[in-house]
Coordinates of C-alpha atoms in Angstrom, one line a residue:
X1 CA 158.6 51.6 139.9
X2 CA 159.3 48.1 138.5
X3 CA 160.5 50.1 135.3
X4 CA 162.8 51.6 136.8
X5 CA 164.1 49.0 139.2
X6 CA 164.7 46.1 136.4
X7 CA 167.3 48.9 135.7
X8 CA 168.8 50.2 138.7
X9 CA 169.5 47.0 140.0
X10 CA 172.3 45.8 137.9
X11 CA 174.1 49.0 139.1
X12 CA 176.9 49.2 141.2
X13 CA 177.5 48.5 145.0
X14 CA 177.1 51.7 146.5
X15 CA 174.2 52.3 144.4
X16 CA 172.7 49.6 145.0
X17 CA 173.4 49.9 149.0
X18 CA 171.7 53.4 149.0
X19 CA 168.7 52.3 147.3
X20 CA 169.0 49.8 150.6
X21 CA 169.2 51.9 152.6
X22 CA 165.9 54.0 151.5
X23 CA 163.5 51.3 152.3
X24 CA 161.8 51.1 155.1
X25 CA 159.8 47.5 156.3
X26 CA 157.9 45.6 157.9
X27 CA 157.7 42.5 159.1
X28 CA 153.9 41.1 158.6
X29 CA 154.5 37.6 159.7
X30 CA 152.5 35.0 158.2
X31 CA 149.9 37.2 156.6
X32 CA 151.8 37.3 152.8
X33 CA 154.0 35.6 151.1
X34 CA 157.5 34.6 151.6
X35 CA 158.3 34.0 147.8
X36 CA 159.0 37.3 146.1
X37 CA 157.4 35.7 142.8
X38 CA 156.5 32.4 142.9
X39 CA 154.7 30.6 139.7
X40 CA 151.2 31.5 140.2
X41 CA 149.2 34.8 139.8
X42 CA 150.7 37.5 142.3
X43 CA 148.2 39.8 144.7
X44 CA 150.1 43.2 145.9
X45 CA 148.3 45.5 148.2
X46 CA 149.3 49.1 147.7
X47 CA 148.0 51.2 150.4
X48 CA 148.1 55.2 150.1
X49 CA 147.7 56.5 153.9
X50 CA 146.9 59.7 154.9
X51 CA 149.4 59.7 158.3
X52 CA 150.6 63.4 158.7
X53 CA 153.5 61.9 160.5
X54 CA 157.2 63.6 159.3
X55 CA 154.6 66.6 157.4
X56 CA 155.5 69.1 159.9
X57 CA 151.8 69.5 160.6
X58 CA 151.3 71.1 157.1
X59 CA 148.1 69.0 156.4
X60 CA 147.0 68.6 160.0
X61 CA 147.9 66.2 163.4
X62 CA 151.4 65.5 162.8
X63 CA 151.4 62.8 165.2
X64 CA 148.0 61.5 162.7
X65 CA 149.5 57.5 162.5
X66 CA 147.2 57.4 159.3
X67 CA 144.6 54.9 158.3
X68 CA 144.2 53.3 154.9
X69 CA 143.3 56.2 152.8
X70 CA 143.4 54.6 149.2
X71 CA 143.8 51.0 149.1
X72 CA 144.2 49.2 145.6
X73 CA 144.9 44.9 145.3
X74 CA 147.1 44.7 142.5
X75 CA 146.1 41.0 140.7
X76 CA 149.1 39.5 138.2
X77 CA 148.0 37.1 136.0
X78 CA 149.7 33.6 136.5
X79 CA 151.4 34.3 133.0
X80 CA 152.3 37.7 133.8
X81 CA 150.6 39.4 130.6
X82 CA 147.6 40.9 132.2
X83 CA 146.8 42.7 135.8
X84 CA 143.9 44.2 137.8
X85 CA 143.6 46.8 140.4
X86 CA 140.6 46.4 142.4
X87 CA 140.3 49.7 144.5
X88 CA 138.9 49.0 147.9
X89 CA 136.4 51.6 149.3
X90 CA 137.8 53.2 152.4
X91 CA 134.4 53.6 154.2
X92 CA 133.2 49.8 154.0
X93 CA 131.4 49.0 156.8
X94 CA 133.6 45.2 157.5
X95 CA 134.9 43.1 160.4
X96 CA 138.4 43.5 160.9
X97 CA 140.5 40.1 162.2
X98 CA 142.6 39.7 165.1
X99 CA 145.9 41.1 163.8
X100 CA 149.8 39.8 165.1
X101 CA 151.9 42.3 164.9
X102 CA 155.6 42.6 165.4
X103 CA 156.7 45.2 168.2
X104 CA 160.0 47.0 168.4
X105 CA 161.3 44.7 170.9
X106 CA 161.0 41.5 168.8
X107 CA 158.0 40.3 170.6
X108 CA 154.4 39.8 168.6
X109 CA 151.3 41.3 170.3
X110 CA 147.8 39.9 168.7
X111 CA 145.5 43.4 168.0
X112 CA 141.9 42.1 168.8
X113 CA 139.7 42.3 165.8
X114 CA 136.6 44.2 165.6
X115 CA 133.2 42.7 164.4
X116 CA 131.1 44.7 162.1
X117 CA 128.3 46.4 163.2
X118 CA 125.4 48.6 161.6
X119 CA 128.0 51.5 161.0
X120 CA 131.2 51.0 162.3
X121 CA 134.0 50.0 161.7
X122 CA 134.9 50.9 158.8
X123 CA 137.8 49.4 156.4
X124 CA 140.2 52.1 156.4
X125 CA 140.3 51.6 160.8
X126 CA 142.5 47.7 159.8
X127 CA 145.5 50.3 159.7
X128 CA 146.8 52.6 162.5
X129 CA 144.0 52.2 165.1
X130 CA 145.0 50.3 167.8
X131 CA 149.1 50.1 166.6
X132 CA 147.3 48.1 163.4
X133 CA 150.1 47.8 160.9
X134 CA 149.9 46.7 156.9
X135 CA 149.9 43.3 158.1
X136 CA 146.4 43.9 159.4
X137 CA 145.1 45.4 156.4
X138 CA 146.8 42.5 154.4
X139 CA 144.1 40.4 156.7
X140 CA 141.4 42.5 156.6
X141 CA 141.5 42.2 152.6
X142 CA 141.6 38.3 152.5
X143 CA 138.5 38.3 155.2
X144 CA 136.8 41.0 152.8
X145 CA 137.8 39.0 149.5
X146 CA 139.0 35.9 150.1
X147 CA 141.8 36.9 148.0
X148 CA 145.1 35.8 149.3
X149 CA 148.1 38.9 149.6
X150 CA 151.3 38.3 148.7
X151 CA 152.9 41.5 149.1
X152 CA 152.3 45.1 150.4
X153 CA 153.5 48.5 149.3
X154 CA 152.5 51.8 151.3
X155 CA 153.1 55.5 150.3
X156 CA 152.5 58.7 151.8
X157 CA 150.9 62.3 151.0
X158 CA 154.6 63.2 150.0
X159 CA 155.7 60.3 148.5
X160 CA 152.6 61.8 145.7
X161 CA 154.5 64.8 145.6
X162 CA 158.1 63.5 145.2
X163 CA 157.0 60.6 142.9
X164 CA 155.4 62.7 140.5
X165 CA 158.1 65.4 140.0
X166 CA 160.3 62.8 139.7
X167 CA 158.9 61.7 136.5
X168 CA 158.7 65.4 135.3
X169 CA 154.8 66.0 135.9
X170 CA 151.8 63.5 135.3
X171 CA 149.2 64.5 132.3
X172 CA 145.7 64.6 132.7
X173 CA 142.5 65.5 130.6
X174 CA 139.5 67.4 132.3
X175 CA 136.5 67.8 130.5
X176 CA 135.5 70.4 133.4
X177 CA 137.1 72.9 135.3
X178 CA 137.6 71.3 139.0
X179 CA 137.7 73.5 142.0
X180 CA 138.2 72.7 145.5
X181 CA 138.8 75.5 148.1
X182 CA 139.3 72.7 150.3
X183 CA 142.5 71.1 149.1
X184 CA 143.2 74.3 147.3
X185 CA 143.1 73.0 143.5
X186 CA 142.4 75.0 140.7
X187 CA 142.5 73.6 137.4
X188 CA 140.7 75.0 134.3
X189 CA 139.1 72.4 131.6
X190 CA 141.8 71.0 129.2
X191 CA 144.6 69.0 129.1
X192 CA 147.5 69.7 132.6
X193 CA 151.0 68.7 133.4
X194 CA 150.9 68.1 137.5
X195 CA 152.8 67.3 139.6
X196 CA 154.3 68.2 143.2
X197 CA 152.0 70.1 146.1
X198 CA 149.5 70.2 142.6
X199 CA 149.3 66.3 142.2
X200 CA 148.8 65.7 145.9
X201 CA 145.8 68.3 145.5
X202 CA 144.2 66.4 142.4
X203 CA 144.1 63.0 144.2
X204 CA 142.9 64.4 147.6
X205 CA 140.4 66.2 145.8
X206 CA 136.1 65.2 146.3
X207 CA 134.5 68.7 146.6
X208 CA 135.5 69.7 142.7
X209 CA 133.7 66.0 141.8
X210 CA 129.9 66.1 140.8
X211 CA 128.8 63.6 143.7
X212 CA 131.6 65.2 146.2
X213 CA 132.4 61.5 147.3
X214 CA 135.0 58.9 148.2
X215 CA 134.0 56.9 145.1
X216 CA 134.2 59.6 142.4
X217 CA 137.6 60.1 144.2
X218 CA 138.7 57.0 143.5
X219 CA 137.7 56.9 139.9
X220 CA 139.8 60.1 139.8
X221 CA 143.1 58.7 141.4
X222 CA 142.5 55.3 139.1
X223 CA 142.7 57.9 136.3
X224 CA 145.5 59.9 137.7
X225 CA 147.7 56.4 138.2
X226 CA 146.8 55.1 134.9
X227 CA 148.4 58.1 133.9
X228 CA 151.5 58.1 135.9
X229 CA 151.9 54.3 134.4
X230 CA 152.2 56.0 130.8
X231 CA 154.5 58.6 131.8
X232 CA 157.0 56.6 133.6
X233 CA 156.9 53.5 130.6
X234 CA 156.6 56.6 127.6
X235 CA 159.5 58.8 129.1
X236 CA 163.2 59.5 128.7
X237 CA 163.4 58.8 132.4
X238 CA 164.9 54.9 131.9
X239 CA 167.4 55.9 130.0
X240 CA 168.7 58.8 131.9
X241 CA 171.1 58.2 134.0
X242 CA 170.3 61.3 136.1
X243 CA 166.6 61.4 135.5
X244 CA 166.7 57.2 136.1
X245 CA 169.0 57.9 139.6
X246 CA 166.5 60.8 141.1
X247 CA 163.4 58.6 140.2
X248 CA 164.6 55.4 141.9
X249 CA 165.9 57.3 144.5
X250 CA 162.9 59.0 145.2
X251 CA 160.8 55.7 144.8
X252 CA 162.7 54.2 147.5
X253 CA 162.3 56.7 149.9
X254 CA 158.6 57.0 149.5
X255 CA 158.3 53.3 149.7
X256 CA 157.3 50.8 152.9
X257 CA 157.2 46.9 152.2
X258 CA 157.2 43.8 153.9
X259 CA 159.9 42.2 154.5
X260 CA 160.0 39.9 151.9
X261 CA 160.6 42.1 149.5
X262 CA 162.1 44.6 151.3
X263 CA 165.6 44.6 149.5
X264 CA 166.8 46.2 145.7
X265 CA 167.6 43.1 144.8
X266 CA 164.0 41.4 145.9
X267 CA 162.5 44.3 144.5
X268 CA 164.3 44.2 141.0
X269 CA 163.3 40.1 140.8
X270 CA 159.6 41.2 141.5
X271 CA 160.1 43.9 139.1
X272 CA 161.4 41.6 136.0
X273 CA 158.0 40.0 135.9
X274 CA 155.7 42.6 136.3
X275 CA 157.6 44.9 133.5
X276 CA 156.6 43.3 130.7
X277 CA 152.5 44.4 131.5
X278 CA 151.1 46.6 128.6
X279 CA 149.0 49.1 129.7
X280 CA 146.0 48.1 127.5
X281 CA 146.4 44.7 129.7
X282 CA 146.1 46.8 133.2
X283 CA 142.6 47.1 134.4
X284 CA 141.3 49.5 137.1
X285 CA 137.9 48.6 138.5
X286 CA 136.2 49.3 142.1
X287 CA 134.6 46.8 144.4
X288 CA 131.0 47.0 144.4
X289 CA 129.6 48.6 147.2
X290 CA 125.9 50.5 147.8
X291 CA 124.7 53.1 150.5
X292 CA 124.8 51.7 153.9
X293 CA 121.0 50.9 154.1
X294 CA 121.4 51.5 158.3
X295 CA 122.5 55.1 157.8
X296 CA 119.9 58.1 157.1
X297 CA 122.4 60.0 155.8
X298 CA 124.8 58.1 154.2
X299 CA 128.3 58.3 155.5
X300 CA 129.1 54.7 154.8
X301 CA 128.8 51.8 152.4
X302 CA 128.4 48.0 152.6
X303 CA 129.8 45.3 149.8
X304 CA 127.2 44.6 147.4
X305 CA 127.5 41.6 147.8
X306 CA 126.7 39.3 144.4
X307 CA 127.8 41.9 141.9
X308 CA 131.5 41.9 144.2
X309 CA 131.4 38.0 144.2
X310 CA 131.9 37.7 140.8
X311 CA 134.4 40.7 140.5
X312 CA 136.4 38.3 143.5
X313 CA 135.6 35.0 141.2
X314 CA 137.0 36.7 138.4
X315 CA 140.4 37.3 140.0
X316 CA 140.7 34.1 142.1
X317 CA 140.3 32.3 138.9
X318 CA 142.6 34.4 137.3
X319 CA 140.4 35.7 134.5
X320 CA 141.6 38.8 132.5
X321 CA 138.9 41.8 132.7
X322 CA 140.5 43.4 129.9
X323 CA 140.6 41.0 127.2
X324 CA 137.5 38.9 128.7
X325 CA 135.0 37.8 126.1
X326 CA 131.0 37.3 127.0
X327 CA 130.3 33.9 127.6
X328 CA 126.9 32.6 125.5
X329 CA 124.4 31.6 128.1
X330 CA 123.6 28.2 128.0
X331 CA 120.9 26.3 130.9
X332 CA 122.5 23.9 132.8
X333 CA 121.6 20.5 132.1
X334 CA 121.6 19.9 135.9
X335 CA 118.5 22.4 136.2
X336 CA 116.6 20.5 132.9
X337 CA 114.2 17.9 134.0
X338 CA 111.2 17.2 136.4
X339 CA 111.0 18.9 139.5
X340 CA 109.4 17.5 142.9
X341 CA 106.6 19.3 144.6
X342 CA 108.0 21.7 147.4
X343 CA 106.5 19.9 150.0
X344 CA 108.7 16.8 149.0
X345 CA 111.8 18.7 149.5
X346 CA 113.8 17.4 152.3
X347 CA 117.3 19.9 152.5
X348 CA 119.3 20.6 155.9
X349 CA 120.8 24.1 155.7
X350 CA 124.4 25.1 156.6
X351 CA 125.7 28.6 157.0
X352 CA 129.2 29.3 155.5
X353 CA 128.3 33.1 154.0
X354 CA 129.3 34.6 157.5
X355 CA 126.3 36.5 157.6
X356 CA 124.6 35.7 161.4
X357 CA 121.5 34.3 161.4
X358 CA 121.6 33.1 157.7
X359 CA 120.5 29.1 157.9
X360 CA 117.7 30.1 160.2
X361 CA 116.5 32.6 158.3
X362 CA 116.7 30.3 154.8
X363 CA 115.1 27.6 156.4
X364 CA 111.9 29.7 158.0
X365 CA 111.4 31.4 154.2
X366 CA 111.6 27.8 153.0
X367 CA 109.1 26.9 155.3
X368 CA 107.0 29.7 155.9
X369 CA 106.7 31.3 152.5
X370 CA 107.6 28.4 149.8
X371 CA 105.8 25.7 152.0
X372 CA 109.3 23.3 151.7
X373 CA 108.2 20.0 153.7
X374 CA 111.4 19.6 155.3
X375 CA 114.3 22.0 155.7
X376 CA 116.6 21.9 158.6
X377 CA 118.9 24.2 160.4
X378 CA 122.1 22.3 159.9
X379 CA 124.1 25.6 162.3
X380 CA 127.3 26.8 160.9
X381 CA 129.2 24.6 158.0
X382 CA 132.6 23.3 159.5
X383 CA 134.4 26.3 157.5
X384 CA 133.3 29.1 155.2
X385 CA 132.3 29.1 152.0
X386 CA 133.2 30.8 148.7
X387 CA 130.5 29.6 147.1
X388 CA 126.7 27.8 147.6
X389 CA 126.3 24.5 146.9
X390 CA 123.8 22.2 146.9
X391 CA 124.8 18.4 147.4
X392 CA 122.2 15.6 146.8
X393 CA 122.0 11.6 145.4
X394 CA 120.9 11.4 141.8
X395 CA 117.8 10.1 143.1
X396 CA 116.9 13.7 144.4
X397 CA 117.7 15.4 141.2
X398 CA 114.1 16.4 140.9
X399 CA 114.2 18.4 144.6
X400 CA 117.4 19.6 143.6
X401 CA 115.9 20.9 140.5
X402 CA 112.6 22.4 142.9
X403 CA 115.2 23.7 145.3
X404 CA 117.3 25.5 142.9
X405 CA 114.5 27.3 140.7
X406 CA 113.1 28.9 144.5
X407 CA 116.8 29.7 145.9
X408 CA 117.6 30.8 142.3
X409 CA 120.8 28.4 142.5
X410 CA 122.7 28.5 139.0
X411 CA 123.7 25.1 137.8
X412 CA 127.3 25.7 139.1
X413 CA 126.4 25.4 142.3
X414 CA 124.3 21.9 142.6
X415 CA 126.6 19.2 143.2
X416 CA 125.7 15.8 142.4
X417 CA 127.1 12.8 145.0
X418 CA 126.4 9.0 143.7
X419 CA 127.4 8.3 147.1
X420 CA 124.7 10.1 149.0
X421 CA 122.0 7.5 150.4
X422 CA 119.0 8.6 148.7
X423 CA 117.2 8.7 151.8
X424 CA 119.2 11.7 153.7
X425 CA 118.6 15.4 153.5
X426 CA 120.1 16.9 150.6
X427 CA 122.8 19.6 152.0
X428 CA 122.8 23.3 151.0
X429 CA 125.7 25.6 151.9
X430 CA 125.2 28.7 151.8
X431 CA 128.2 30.4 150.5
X432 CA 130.1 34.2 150.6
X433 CA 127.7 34.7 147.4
X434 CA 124.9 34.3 149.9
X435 CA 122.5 37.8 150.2
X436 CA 119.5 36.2 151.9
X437 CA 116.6 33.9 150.8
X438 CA 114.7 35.4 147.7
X439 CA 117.5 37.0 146.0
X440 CA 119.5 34.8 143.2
X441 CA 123.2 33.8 143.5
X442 CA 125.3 35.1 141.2
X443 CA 126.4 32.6 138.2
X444 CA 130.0 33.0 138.0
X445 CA 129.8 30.9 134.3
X446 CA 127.5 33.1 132.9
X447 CA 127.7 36.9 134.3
X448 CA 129.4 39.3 131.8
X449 CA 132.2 41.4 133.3
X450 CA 132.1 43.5 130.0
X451 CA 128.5 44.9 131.2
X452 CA 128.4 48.2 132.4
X453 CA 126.0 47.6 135.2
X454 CA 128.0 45.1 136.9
X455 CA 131.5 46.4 136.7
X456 CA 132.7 50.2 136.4
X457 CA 136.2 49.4 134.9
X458 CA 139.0 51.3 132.8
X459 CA 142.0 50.5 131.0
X460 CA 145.3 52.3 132.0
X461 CA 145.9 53.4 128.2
X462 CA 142.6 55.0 128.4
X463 CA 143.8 58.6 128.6
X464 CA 140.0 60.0 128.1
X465 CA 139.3 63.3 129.9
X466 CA 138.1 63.5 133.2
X467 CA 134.1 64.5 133.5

């Protein structure tokens, strides 16, 4: 799409005023960006949503509004030469924030939020239920992540259609013959050229997948996008002039952006620095989730929680995942030394993970189970936390030490204050990479995102057959 806007938008003025014309958008307010660029690294949120709206009832309730189906944040690198799209599960189990929303008549009406319980709601409910617009899912994502949203892009089940015999099919590689009865595909083992009603059946697809689930379907669309990347930047289509008009014509119309970038022109700027991106530089990875622990049978999952910490660490500190290098471990020098007895450690416990209940239940396993002298309940911390920390005087380096060995604290997070009065509580914060007391925190200096067992990733030039 950026391709092939760069390109369209030094044409003429009718052109140019069709392509217009095409777009539809929305206004999200203040939850993105109002720079189309900007300087810095650049989050897009491209939402896939399953509405049958305009379908003619062909793939069920055409007055369906839709929810978020496939959800991917699209991370830029600050220098533009690297990018990351982190699918989001569809069937997290998450809170979803109050959410202002523009109506038709100009006025905003705020769409309450839902806390998360044991199994509901899910994340795919932050669009369509309730009049929920992208807006709210552009929420919903910064809540789940912490990662800021700049932009949004949403497509339809025919916009998979008209995309992808726009740019003359999309090839894939299956190592296995995948059938579904269910959305009618029917593809033999070997290499394919999809596209149209076909393509739309290969990304809706999970009973052909070995585990039948959401998360082998998303591996599966990562696959079938990587792919569509090759064709468009491989093709004859850019230099077309017909094949180049029918492609950005039909991107247009299958596209719905905020209002920011909700012009050719806008669009084009936005496209000139994203079009340099080599596909070996693209990475596709999912966010960590496990079975939802309060379901028998599992219908939902939950974020597992410190292996997606350091997948959100990576890309709020901008680190590449396809060109990062493991990192030597090396001890912190703030965990060498003496350590004090537990029953000298004197720590006052603040809860800024936004799990309920988290101080309390540190401080009782402190006391009850680790025989800590003194913890305190210090209640909620005056806003939350991306990370844990533990401040304390130099004086206390040896309970910081004791502290940090039971908590299993990495170095990164004890924090050091020459100003403290050694004579006050140290203070511990418990952070977003908070689980509960007893299980480590996450190192974001030393974890490898190269290991298999902590991040499922592939490269969009990886054109390896599907299994």
């Amino acid at each position: 799409m950026g391709l092939v806007l760069v390109i369209v938008g030094v044409g003429g003025y009718l052109v140019y005023e069709h392509f217009n014309a095409n777009l539809t958008t929305v206004d999200v307010g203040d939850a993105g960006s109002k720079d189309v660029l900007g300087d810095g690294p650049l989050n897009l949120l491209v939402i896939g949503t399953d509405s049958r709206q305009g379908l003619g009832g062909k793939y069920g309730d055409p007055d369906d509004t839709g929810h978020a189906d496939t959800t991917i944040l699209f991370h830029v690198s600050a220098d533009r030469s690297n990018a990351t799209a982190m699918s989001i599960p569809r069937d997290i189990v998450t809170s979803i924030p109050d959410c202002p929303t523009r109506q038709p008549d100009g006025t905003v009406r705020t769409i309450p939020g839902t806390a998360a319980g044991l199994t509901t709601p899910k994340f795919n409910e932050s669009l369509g239920v309730a009049g929920r617009d992208p807006g709210c899912t552009m929420r919903a994502v910064r809540q789940l992540t912490g990662i800021p949203v700049d932009h949004f892009m949403m497509v339809n089940f025919e916009a998979v259609k008209t995309l992808s015999t726009a740019v003359g099919g999309v090839d894939v590689c299956l190592a296995r013959p995948l059938v579904d009865p269910k959305s009618h595909l029917d593809l033999s083992a070997g290499r394919h050229r999809i596209e149209g009603e076909q393509a739309l059946q290969f990304v809706r697809t999970r009973h052909a997948l070995r585990n039948q689930s959401d998360l082998d379907r998303i591996k599966l669309q990562q696959r079938f996008l990587a792919a569509m990347i090759r064709k468009i930047k491989s093709s004859g289509s850019l230099t077309d002039p017909r094949k180049l008009f029918t492609l950005a014509d039909t991107a247009t119309k299958a596209l719905t952006v905020d209002s920011a970038i909700g012009s050719v022109s806008r669009l084009t700027s936005l496209a000139r620095g994203l079009s340099g991106l080599d596909t070996k530089h693209i990475t596709f990875v999912t966010l960590p989730v496990v079975d939802n622990p309060n379901e028998r049978v599992h219908a939902t999952v939950v974020v597992d929680r410190p292996r997606a910490q350091r997948l959100f660490s990576l890309v709020k500190d901008d680190v590449s995942l396809s060109g990062h290098k493991k990192k030597k471990h090396r001890t912190d020098p703030k965990l060498v030394g003496p350590k004090a007895p537990a029953s000298d450690v004197r720590v006052r416990v603040y809860n800024g993970s936004g799990i309920l209940g988290a101080a309390r239940g540190t401080v009782d396993w402190l006391r009850g189970t680790q025989g800590v002298g003194g913890p305190a309940n210090g209640g909620n911390a005056p806003v939350p936390a991306d990370r844990t920390t533990l401040v304390y005087s130099p004086a206390q380096a040896d309970q910081a030490r004791t502290l940090a060995a039971l908590l299993g604290l990495p170095g990164s997070a004890l924090q050091p204050s020459p100003g403290t009065p050694g004579g006050t509580d140290m203070s511990l914060t418990l952070g977003a990479d908070f689980t509960r007391a007893g299980v480590p925190v996450p190192d974001p200096d030393a974890d490898d995102p190269d290991d298999d067992a902590a991040m499922d990733k592939t490269q969009a030039d990886d054109a390896a057959c599907v299994k």
